CSV table of C-alpha atoms and ligand atoms in Angstrom, one decimal:
chain,number,residue,atom,x,y,z
A,240,MET,CA,0.0,0.1,0.1
A,241,PRO,CA,2.9,2.5,-1.0
A,242,GLY,CA,0.2,5.0,-2.1
A,243,ARG,CA,-1.2,5.3,1.3
A,244,CYS,CA,1.8,6.3,3.0
A,245,LEU,CA,2.0,9.4,5.1
A,246,PRO,CA,5.0,11.4,4.5
A,247,VAL,CA,4.5,13.9,7.2
A,248,ALA,CA,6.1,11.5,10.0
A,249,ARG,CA,9.0,10.4,8.0
A,250,ASN,CA,11.7,12.4,9.4
A,251,ARG,CA,10.2,12.3,13.0
A,252,PHE,CA,11.5,8.8,14.2
A,253,VAL,CA,15.5,8.7,13.2
A,254,GLN,CA,16.4,5.0,12.6
A,255,ARG,CA,20.0,4.3,14.1
A,256,ALA,CA,22.0,1.6,13.5
A,257,GLY,CA,20.8,-2.2,13.6
A,258,CYS,CA,19.6,-3.1,17.0
A,259,GLY,CA,17.6,-5.8,18.8
A,260,ARG,CA,15.1,-5.5,21.4
A,261,PHE,CA,13.4,-7.6,24.0
A,262,ALA,CA,10.3,-5.6,25.1
A,263,PRO,CA,8.7,-7.7,28.2
A,264,SER,CA,5.4,-6.4,30.0
A,265,PRO,CA,6.5,-6.1,33.8
A,266,THR,CA,3.3,-7.8,34.8
A,267,GLY,CA,5.1,-10.5,36.5
A,268,ASP,CA,8.6,-12.5,36.8
A,269,LEU,CA,9.8,-13.8,33.5
A,270,HIS,CA,9.7,-17.5,33.2
A,271,LEU,CA,11.4,-20.1,30.9
A,272,GLY,CA,9.7,-19.0,27.6
A,273,ASN,CA,10.3,-15.4,28.5
A,274,LEU,CA,13.8,-15.9,29.2
A,275,ARG,CA,14.1,-18.3,26.1
A,276,THR,CA,12.9,-15.2,23.7
A,277,ALA,CA,14.8,-12.6,25.5
A,278,LEU,CA,17.9,-15.1,25.0
A,279,ILE,CA,17.1,-15.4,21.0
A,280,SER,CA,17.0,-11.6,20.9
A,281,TRP,CA,20.0,-11.5,22.3
A,282,LEU,CA,22.0,-14.3,20.6
A,283,LEU,CA,20.9,-12.9,17.1
A,284,ALA,CA,21.7,-9.1,18.0
A,285,ARG,CA,25.2,-10.1,19.2
A,286,GLN,CA,25.8,-12.5,16.6
A,287,ASP,CA,25.1,-9.7,13.8
A,288,GLY,CA,26.9,-7.2,15.8
A,289,ALA,CA,24.0,-5.1,16.5
A,290,ALA,CA,22.9,-3.4,20.0
A,291,TRP,CA,20.3,-4.9,22.3
A,292,ILE,CA,18.3,-3.2,24.2
A,293,VAL,CA,15.4,-3.7,26.8
A,294,ARG,CA,11.9,-2.0,26.7
A,295,MET,CA,9.3,-2.0,29.4
A,296,GLU,CA,5.9,-2.2,27.9
A,297,ASP,CA,3.9,-0.8,31.3
A,298,LEU,CA,1.5,0.9,29.2
A,299,ASP,CA,-1.3,-0.4,31.5
A,300,PRO,CA,-0.7,1.4,34.9
A,301,VAL,CA,-3.2,-1.5,36.9
A,302,THR,CA,-1.1,-4.5,35.6
A,303,SER,CA,2.7,-3.4,35.4
A,304,SER,CA,4.6,-2.7,38.6
A,305,THR,CA,8.0,-1.3,38.8
A,306,ASP,CA,8.9,-4.0,41.2
A,307,PHE,CA,8.4,-6.5,38.3
A,308,ALA,CA,10.4,-4.3,36.1
A,309,ARG,CA,13.6,-4.4,38.6
A,310,SER,CA,12.9,-8.2,39.1
A,311,GLN,CA,12.7,-8.7,35.4
A,312,LEU,CA,16.0,-6.9,34.4
A,313,ALA,CA,18.0,-8.4,37.3
A,314,ASP,CA,16.9,-12.0,35.8
A,315,LEU,CA,18.0,-10.9,32.4
A,316,ALA,CA,21.3,-9.5,33.6
A,317,ALA,CA,21.8,-12.8,36.0
A,318,LEU,CA,21.9,-14.5,32.7
A,319,GLY,CA,24.1,-12.2,30.9
A,320,MET,CA,21.9,-9.9,29.3
A,321,VAL,CA,22.1,-6.2,30.1
A,322,SER,CA,20.5,-3.3,28.0
A,323,ASP,CA,23.1,-1.7,25.7
A,324,ARG,CA,21.2,1.7,26.5
A,325,ASP,CA,19.2,2.9,28.9
A,326,VAL,CA,16.0,0.9,29.5
A,327,VAL,CA,12.9,2.8,27.9
A,328,TYR,CA,9.5,2.7,30.2
A,329,GLN,CA,6.6,3.1,27.5
A,330,SER,CA,4.5,4.9,30.6
A,331,GLN,CA,7.0,7.7,30.1
A,332,ARG,CA,6.4,8.4,26.4
A,333,PHE,CA,2.7,8.8,25.8
A,334,ALA,CA,3.5,12.2,24.2
A,335,LEU,CA,5.1,10.5,21.6
A,336,TYR,CA,2.5,8.1,20.9
A,337,ARG,CA,0.0,10.8,20.8
A,338,ASP,CA,1.9,12.7,18.2
A,339,ALA,CA,1.8,9.7,15.8
A,340,ILE,CA,-1.9,9.5,16.6
A,341,ALA,CA,-2.2,13.0,15.8
A,342,THR,CA,-0.3,12.3,12.3
A,343,LEU,CA,-2.7,9.6,11.7
A,344,ARG,CA,-5.8,11.8,12.4
A,345,ALA,CA,-4.5,14.5,10.2
A,346,ALA,CA,-4.3,11.7,7.4
A,347,GLY,CA,-7.7,11.0,8.0
A,348,VAL,CA,-7.6,7.6,9.0
A,349,VAL,CA,-8.7,7.6,12.8
A,350,TYR,CA,-12.3,7.3,13.8
A,351,GLU,CA,-13.8,7.0,17.4
A,352,CYS,CA,-15.4,4.2,18.2
A,353,TYR,CA,-18.0,3.5,21.2
A,354,CYS,CA,-18.2,-0.4,21.3
A,355,THR,CA,-17.7,-2.3,24.5
A,356,ARG,CA,-16.2,-5.8,24.2
A,357,ARG,CA,-19.1,-7.5,24.6
A,358,GLU,CA,-20.8,-5.5,21.6
A,359,ILE,CA,-17.7,-6.3,19.4
A,360,ARG,CA,-17.7,-10.0,20.3
A,361,GLN,CA,-21.7,-10.0,19.3
A,362,ALA,CA,-21.1,-8.3,16.1
A,363,ALA,CA,-18.2,-10.2,15.0
A,364,THR,CA,-20.4,-13.5,15.4
A,365,ALA,CA,-23.5,-12.0,13.8
A,366,ALA,CA,-24.0,-12.1,10.3
A,367,HIS,CA,-22.8,-8.4,9.5
A,368,PRO,CA,-20.3,-8.5,6.7
A,369,ALA,CA,-16.6,-7.9,7.8
A,370,PRO,CA,-14.8,-5.1,6.0
A,371,HIS,CA,-12.1,-7.5,5.0
A,372,GLY,CA,-13.7,-11.0,4.8
A,373,GLU,CA,-12.4,-13.3,7.1
A,374,LEU,CA,-10.8,-11.4,10.3
A,375,PRO,CA,-8.1,-12.8,13.1
A,376,GLU,CA,-9.9,-13.9,16.3
A,377,GLY,CA,-11.0,-10.9,18.3
A,378,ALA,CA,-10.6,-8.8,15.3
A,379,TYR,CA,-13.0,-5.5,15.1
A,380,PRO,CA,-15.8,-6.0,12.6
A,381,GLY,CA,-15.9,-1.8,12.0
A,382,THR,CA,-19.3,-1.4,13.4
A,383,CYS,CA,-18.4,2.4,14.3
A,384,ARG,CA,-16.8,3.0,11.1
A,385,ARG,CA,-19.7,5.2,9.8
A,386,LEU,CA,-21.7,6.4,13.0
A,387,ASP,CA,-23.7,9.3,12.6
A,388,GLN,CA,-23.5,12.4,14.6
A,389,ALA,CA,-27.0,11.8,16.1
A,390,SER,CA,-25.9,8.0,17.0
A,391,ARG,CA,-22.5,9.5,18.3
A,392,MET,CA,-24.4,12.2,20.5
A,393,ARG,CA,-26.8,9.5,21.8
A,394,LEU,CA,-23.5,7.3,22.9
A,395,GLN,CA,-21.8,10.3,24.3
A,396,GLY,CA,-25.0,11.2,26.3
A,397,ASP,CA,-25.1,7.2,27.9
A,398,GLY,CA,-21.5,8.6,29.3
A,399,ARG,CA,-19.6,6.3,26.6
A,400,ARG,CA,-16.0,7.4,26.2
A,401,PRO,CA,-14.6,6.4,22.5
A,402,ALA,CA,-11.2,4.4,21.8
A,403,LEU,CA,-9.9,5.8,18.5
A,404,ARG,CA,-9.4,3.2,15.9
A,405,LEU,CA,-7.5,3.4,12.6
A,406,LEU,CA,-9.5,3.2,9.4
A,407,SER,CA,-7.5,0.2,7.6
A,408,GLU,CA,-7.9,-0.4,3.9
A,409,ALA,CA,-4.9,-2.7,4.2
A,410,GLY,CA,-6.8,-6.0,3.6
A,411,SER,CA,-3.9,-8.6,3.7
A,412,ILE,CA,-0.3,-8.0,4.7
A,413,ASP,CA,2.5,-10.6,4.1
A,414,PHE,CA,5.9,-10.4,5.7
A,415,THR,CA,9.0,-12.8,5.8
A,416,ASP,CA,9.4,-14.2,9.2
A,417,LEU,CA,13.2,-14.9,10.0
A,418,ILE,CA,12.0,-18.2,12.0
A,419,GLY,CA,8.4,-19.2,10.4
A,420,GLY,CA,9.2,-18.1,7.0
A,421,ALA,CA,6.6,-16.7,4.8
A,422,MET,CA,3.6,-15.5,6.8
A,423,SER,CA,0.4,-13.4,6.0
A,424,GLY,CA,-2.3,-11.9,7.8
A,425,LEU,CA,-5.7,-10.0,7.5
A,426,VAL,CA,-5.4,-6.3,9.0
A,427,ASP,CA,-8.5,-4.8,11.0
A,428,ASP,CA,-9.4,-1.6,12.4
A,429,VAL,CA,-6.8,-1.6,15.0
A,430,VAL,CA,-7.3,0.2,18.3
A,431,LEU,CA,-4.8,3.4,18.4
A,432,GLN,CA,-5.9,4.6,22.1
A,433,ARG,CA,-8.1,3.2,24.5
A,434,ASN,CA,-11.2,4.6,25.8
A,435,ASP,CA,-9.5,5.2,28.8
A,436,GLY,CA,-6.9,7.4,27.0
A,437,VAL,CA,-4.0,4.7,27.2
A,438,PRO,CA,-2.2,4.7,23.6
A,439,ALA,CA,-2.6,0.8,22.6
A,440,TYR,CA,-0.1,-1.7,22.2
A,441,ASN,CA,0.4,-2.0,18.6
A,442,LEU,CA,0.8,2.0,18.2
A,443,ALA,CA,3.3,2.3,21.0
A,444,VAL,CA,5.2,-0.8,19.9
A,445,VAL,CA,5.3,0.6,16.1
A,446,VAL,CA,6.5,4.0,17.4
A,447,ASP,CA,8.9,3.0,20.0
A,448,ASP,CA,10.6,0.4,17.4
A,449,ALA,CA,11.3,2.9,15.0
A,450,ASP,CA,12.2,5.8,17.6
A,451,GLN,CA,14.6,3.4,18.9
A,452,GLY,CA,16.0,2.3,15.6
A,453,VAL,CA,14.9,-1.2,16.2
A,454,THR,CA,16.0,-3.5,13.1
A,455,GLN,CA,15.3,-7.1,14.7
A,456,VAL,CA,11.9,-7.8,16.7
A,457,VAL,CA,12.3,-11.3,18.3
A,458,ARG,CA,9.1,-12.1,20.3
A,459,GLY,CA,6.6,-15.0,21.2
A,460,ASP,CA,4.6,-16.5,18.0
A,461,ASP,CA,1.4,-15.3,20.0
A,462,LEU,CA,2.1,-11.9,18.6
A,463,ALA,CA,2.6,-13.0,15.0
A,464,SER,CA,-1.4,-12.0,14.1
A,465,SER,CA,-0.5,-8.5,15.3
A,466,THR,CA,2.8,-8.3,12.7
A,467,PRO,CA,0.4,-7.1,10.0
A,468,ARG,CA,-1.4,-4.5,12.0
A,469,GLN,CA,1.9,-3.2,12.9
A,470,ILE,CA,3.1,-3.1,9.4
A,471,GLU,CA,0.5,-1.2,8.3
A,472,LEU,CA,1.1,1.5,10.8
A,473,GLN,CA,4.7,1.6,9.8
A,474,ARG,CA,3.6,2.2,6.1
A,475,LEU,CA,0.8,4.9,7.2
A,476,LEU,CA,3.7,6.6,9.2
A,477,GLY,CA,6.0,6.3,6.7
A,478,LEU,CA,8.6,4.1,9.3
A,479,ARG,CA,11.1,1.4,8.1
A,480,THR,CA,9.7,-2.4,8.9
A,481,PRO,CA,12.2,-4.2,11.1
A,482,GLN,CA,12.8,-7.9,10.4
A,483,TYR,CA,10.6,-10.3,12.6
A,484,ALA,CA,11.3,-13.4,14.3
A,485,HIS,CA,8.5,-14.9,15.9
A,486,VAL,CA,9.5,-17.4,18.5
A,487,PRO,CA,7.3,-20.8,18.9
A,488,LEU,CA,6.1,-20.4,22.3
A,489,VAL,CA,7.1,-22.9,25.6
A,490,LEU,CA,4.2,-25.0,26.6
A,491,GLY,CA,3.7,-26.8,29.6
A,492,PRO,CA,3.2,-30.7,30.3
A,493,ASP,CA,-0.5,-30.4,29.3
A,494,GLY,CA,0.2,-28.9,26.1
A,495,SER,CA,-1.0,-25.1,27.0
A,496,ARG,CA,0.9,-22.2,27.1
A,497,LEU,CA,3.7,-22.2,29.8
A,498,ALA,CA,2.6,-20.1,33.0
A,499,LYS,CA,3.9,-19.7,36.4
A,500,ARG,CA,1.0,-22.0,37.5
A,501,ASP,CA,3.5,-25.0,36.1
A,502,GLY,CA,5.7,-24.9,38.6
A,503,ASP,CA,9.4,-23.8,39.2
A,504,VAL,CA,9.5,-21.9,35.8
A,505,THR,CA,11.1,-18.5,37.2
A,506,LEU,CA,14.8,-17.9,37.9
A,507,ALA,CA,14.0,-16.9,41.6
A,508,ARG,CA,12.1,-20.5,42.1
A,509,LEU,CA,14.8,-22.4,40.1
A,510,ALA,CA,17.6,-20.7,42.3
A,511,ALA,CA,15.7,-21.9,45.2
A,512,ARG,CA,16.0,-25.5,44.2
A,513,GLY,CA,19.9,-24.7,43.8
A,514,VAL,CA,19.7,-24.4,39.7
A,515,THR,CA,22.3,-21.7,38.6
A,516,ALA,CA,22.1,-19.4,35.8
A,517,GLY,CA,24.4,-21.5,34.0
A,518,GLN,CA,22.3,-24.3,34.3
A,519,VAL,CA,19.1,-22.4,33.5
A,520,LEU,CA,21.3,-21.3,30.3
A,521,ALA,CA,22.4,-24.8,29.2
A,522,ARG,CA,18.7,-25.9,29.5
A,523,LEU,CA,17.4,-22.9,27.4
A,524,GLY,CA,20.7,-24.0,24.9
A,525,ALA,CA,19.3,-27.3,24.7
A,526,SER,CA,16.1,-26.0,23.3
A,527,LEU,CA,17.4,-23.7,20.8
A,528,PHE,CA,20.2,-26.4,19.2
A,529,ASP,CA,20.5,-29.6,18.3
A,530,SER,CA,22.4,-30.5,21.2
A,531,ASP,CA,23.3,-33.3,24.0
A,532,ASP,CA,24.1,-31.2,26.9
A,533,GLY,CA,21.5,-32.6,28.7
A,534,GLY,CA,19.6,-29.4,29.7
A,535,VAL,CA,20.5,-28.7,33.5
A,536,ARG,CA,23.2,-31.2,33.9
A,537,ARG,CA,25.5,-28.9,32.3
A,538,SER,CA,26.2,-25.3,32.8
A,539,VAL,CA,27.3,-22.9,30.3
A,540,THR,CA,27.9,-19.3,29.6
A,541,ILE,CA,25.9,-17.1,27.6
A,542,ASP,CA,29.0,-16.6,25.2
A,543,GLU,CA,29.6,-20.0,24.8
A,544,LEU,CA,25.8,-20.6,23.7
A,545,LEU,CA,26.8,-17.2,21.4
A,546,ALA,CA,29.6,-19.3,19.7
A,547,ARG,CA,27.3,-22.5,18.8
A,548,PHE,CA,24.2,-19.9,17.7
A,549,SER,CA,22.6,-20.4,14.5
A,550,VAL,CA,19.4,-19.0,13.5
A,551,ALA,CA,19.1,-21.5,10.8
A,552,GLN,CA,18.8,-24.0,13.5
A,553,LEU,CA,16.4,-22.4,15.6
A,554,PRO,CA,13.3,-24.9,15.9
A,555,THR,CA,10.1,-24.1,14.5
A,556,THR,CA,8.0,-26.0,16.3
A,557,ARG,CA,6.6,-25.1,19.9
A,558,TRP,CA,9.1,-26.7,22.8
A,559,ARG,CA,7.0,-28.6,25.2
A,560,LEU,CA,8.3,-29.1,28.5
A,561,SER,CA,8.0,-32.4,30.3
A,562,ALA,CA,6.8,-32.9,34.0
A,563,ALA,CA,10.0,-34.1,34.7
A,564,GLU,CA,11.8,-31.1,33.7
A,565,LEU,CA,9.5,-29.1,35.6
A,566,ASN,CA,9.5,-31.0,38.8
A,567,GLY,CA,13.4,-31.1,38.8
A,568,ASP,CA,13.5,-35.2,38.1
A,569,ASP,CA,16.0,-34.2,35.5
A,570,LEU,CA,18.3,-32.2,38.1
A,571,PRO,CA,21.7,-33.8,39.0
A,572,ARG,CA,21.5,-35.4,42.5
A,573,SER,CA,23.9,-33.1,44.2
A,574,LEU,CA,21.7,-30.5,43.8
A,575,PRO,CA,19.5,-29.5,46.6
A,576,ARG,CA,15.6,-30.6,45.8
A,577,SER,CA,12.5,-28.5,47.2
A,578,GLN,CA,10.8,-30.4,50.2
A,579,PRO,CA,7.5,-32.2,48.8
B,708,LIG,N1,5.1,-6.8,25.7
B,708,LIG,C1,4.9,-7.9,24.9
B,708,LIG,C2,4.8,-9.4,25.8
B,708,LIG,O1,5.2,-8.9,27.0
B,708,LIG,C3,5.8,-8.2,23.9
B,708,LIG,C4,5.6,-7.2,22.7
B,708,LIG,C5,6.6,-7.1,21.5
B,708,LIG,O2,7.7,-7.8,21.7
B,708,LIG,O3,5.9,-6.4,20.7
B,708,LIG,O4,4.4,-10.0,25.5
């Protein structure tokens, strides 16, 4: 869609030299899956001679905490990953995001949306034709696109505050993922600003990646469906698209996405069992390369992993942790075990 590029913002976010990033939300301690994604982003950046930075995605004041930001940074550092530049906090950058929304507004591609989540769910499942055919789950069906003035006044009179959405005409966007290869996704009218005034994830990520000169985006593959939306925003704002690498998620023994309820999956919990940072790196490394290190039986340094890292070898399927791995049954006998 080069024709819809908005040149207004082209020079606003200056691209710098190559840079990888890890962008956690400080809403809890990092678990093995998050640490593995961070490790891949670090290895990829280091191998390419690029900088590596951490960005705290603390847009949501209710779920984010500075304590978690601190513990996440400490855990990354314990494994040898320290941001090459000052850590940026999204909560301190709202002016930058609002600036980008103003650019989009000036181009006439922003509209107000008064829908509740429930209404969106209902409309999406009803017979209304979606604007672009089949849309990703949770996608917005375009209800408020052509809201007339009378309806808008009525909704405002009911005390509803609008979110801001992008008037998208992108349809489908293709991209090549470093891990997953050719990918394609439909783009809906993504939220730019929530109805409580907080800038939305996709907008903030696009603005920050450009502003920080990020050229490599490594993140979980649960976010791959957001990438076409982000590419559309980059095009509209005249920003470069980074290289994406979506890491297949780590799963617990039941096959669902790894979570803290699965047991000792955080560095602190593993440390309490006597598992060292070097052993965690060995376990993560064993999941990244074809290796017979035996996971926690060995200890490795992050530089040893770097020497062996090859993006071409990264597994393209999800990593399912066995119950034995989670219970620590594969730990060497000399390590202290937690009491039953
Ligand atoms: N903050 C997001 C998360 O923790 C990651 C966003 C991204 O990497 O683009 O899941």
